[in-house]
Amino acid sequence: MGDEIQSTVREPARANMYKGVSAAYTIIVMSYWTLAFSGYWAFGTEVKPYILSSLTAPRWAIVMANLFAVIQITGCFQVNTCSLFHKKGG
């Protein structure tokens, strides 16, 4: 898939892909840092290591957050083991 993406980018592909990936990671890191700092500013050290255990209500929000976490972990597992499945021929 990486080769297909690189073939759609103007030359030189490596430099342009590096710029795009760098910009994407910068945006992601800045988003996480903003969230982390604002969360610490708002709640301080009162938050438990597992954030969802700090919540008390509404119950449906806690259930949905756990469900989305399971979906995310399942997707990450499939992406990270894709090469293993291809090597085994399955």
GROMACS .gro file of C-alpha atoms in nm:
model
   90
    1MET     CA    1   0.000   0.000   0.000
    2GLY     CA    2   0.289   0.235   0.069
    3ASP     CA    3   0.410   0.198  -0.289
    4GLU     CA    4   0.067   0.290  -0.421
    5ILE     CA    5   0.056   0.601  -0.206
    6GLN     CA    6   0.407   0.703  -0.306
    7SER     CA    7   0.328   0.667  -0.676
    8THR     CA    8   0.050   0.925  -0.645
    9VAL     CA    9   0.280   1.187  -0.493
   10ARG     CA   10   0.481   1.421  -0.714
   11GLU     CA   11   0.856   1.370  -0.742
   12PRO     CA   12   1.068   1.341  -0.532
   13ALA     CA   13   0.834   1.106  -0.349
   14ARG     CA   14   1.058   1.044  -0.049
   15ALA     CA   15   1.093   1.412   0.041
   16ASN     CA   16   0.722   1.480  -0.007
   17MET     CA   17   0.618   1.175   0.195
   18TYR     CA   18   0.855   1.280   0.474
   19LYS     CA   19   0.696   1.625   0.485
   20GLY     CA   20   0.347   1.478   0.502
   21VAL     CA   21   0.432   1.225   0.770
   22SER     CA   22   0.616   1.489   0.974
   23ALA     CA   23   0.317   1.722   0.955
   24ALA     CA   24   0.076   1.445   1.055
   25TYR     CA   25   0.286   1.339   1.355
   26THR     CA   26   0.329   1.700   1.462
   27ILE     CA   27  -0.048   1.754   1.462
   28ILE     CA   28  -0.106   1.430   1.654
   29VAL     CA   29   0.159   1.506   1.916
   30MET     CA   30   0.032   1.861   1.965
   31SER     CA   31  -0.323   1.729   2.009
   32TYR     CA   32  -0.217   1.478   2.274
   33TRP     CA   33   0.000   1.728   2.461
   34THR     CA   34  -0.282   1.984   2.462
   35LEU     CA   35  -0.521   1.724   2.598
   36ALA     CA   36  -0.271   1.608   2.860
   37PHE     CA   37  -0.187   1.956   2.986
   38SER     CA   38  -0.548   2.074   2.993
   39GLY     CA   39  -0.653   1.755   3.173
   40TYR     CA   40  -0.382   1.798   3.435
   41TRP     CA   41  -0.476   2.164   3.472
   42ALA     CA   42  -0.842   2.076   3.525
   43PHE     CA   43  -0.810   1.768   3.747
   44GLY     CA   44  -0.455   1.765   3.885
   45THR     CA   45  -0.346   1.445   4.053
   46GLU     CA   46  -0.699   1.339   4.148
   47VAL     CA   47  -0.727   1.121   3.837
   48LYS     CA   48  -0.651   0.752   3.871
   49PRO     CA   49  -0.408   0.588   3.625
   50TYR     CA   50  -0.702   0.426   3.445
   51ILE     CA   51  -0.905   0.734   3.360
   52LEU     CA   52  -1.237   0.557   3.318
   53SER     CA   53  -1.227   0.434   3.678
   54SER     CA   54  -1.228   0.800   3.789
   55LEU     CA   55  -1.567   0.858   3.628
   56THR     CA   56  -1.886   0.793   3.820
   57ALA     CA   57  -2.161   0.901   3.581
   58PRO     CA   58  -2.312   0.868   3.328
   59ARG     CA   59  -2.289   0.492   3.313
   60TRP     CA   60  -2.352   0.476   2.937
   61ALA     CA   61  -2.047   0.696   2.871
   62ILE     CA   62  -1.822   0.459   3.065
   63VAL     CA   63  -1.962   0.157   2.879
   64MET     CA   64  -1.921   0.328   2.540
   65ALA     CA   65  -1.563   0.433   2.621
   66ASN     CA   66  -1.471   0.076   2.712
   67LEU     CA   67  -1.640  -0.055   2.397
   68PHE     CA   68  -1.449   0.191   2.178
   69ALA     CA   69  -1.125   0.089   2.349
   70VAL     CA   70  -1.189  -0.276   2.263
   71ILE     CA   71  -1.268  -0.184   1.901
   72GLN     CA   72  -0.947   0.021   1.880
   73ILE     CA   73  -0.736  -0.261   2.025
   74THR     CA   74  -0.892  -0.511   1.782
   75GLY     CA   75  -0.810  -0.288   1.486
   76CYS     CA   76  -0.453  -0.233   1.604
   77PHE     CA   77  -0.407  -0.607   1.649
   78GLN     CA   78  -0.525  -0.678   1.295
   79VAL     CA   79  -0.300  -0.411   1.142
   80ASN     CA   80   0.007  -0.519   1.338
   81THR     CA   81  -0.036  -0.890   1.265
   82CYS     CA   82  -0.123  -0.847   0.896
   83SER     CA   83   0.233  -0.925   0.784
   84LEU     CA   84   0.240  -1.238   0.999
   85PHE     CA   85  -0.080  -1.366   0.840
   86HIS     CA   86   0.056  -1.297   0.490
   87LYS     CA   87   0.373  -1.493   0.564
   88LYS     CA   88   0.175  -1.792   0.689
   89GLY     CA   89  -0.046  -1.783   0.382
   90GLY     CA   90  -0.369  -1.741   0.572
   0.00000   0.00000   0.00000
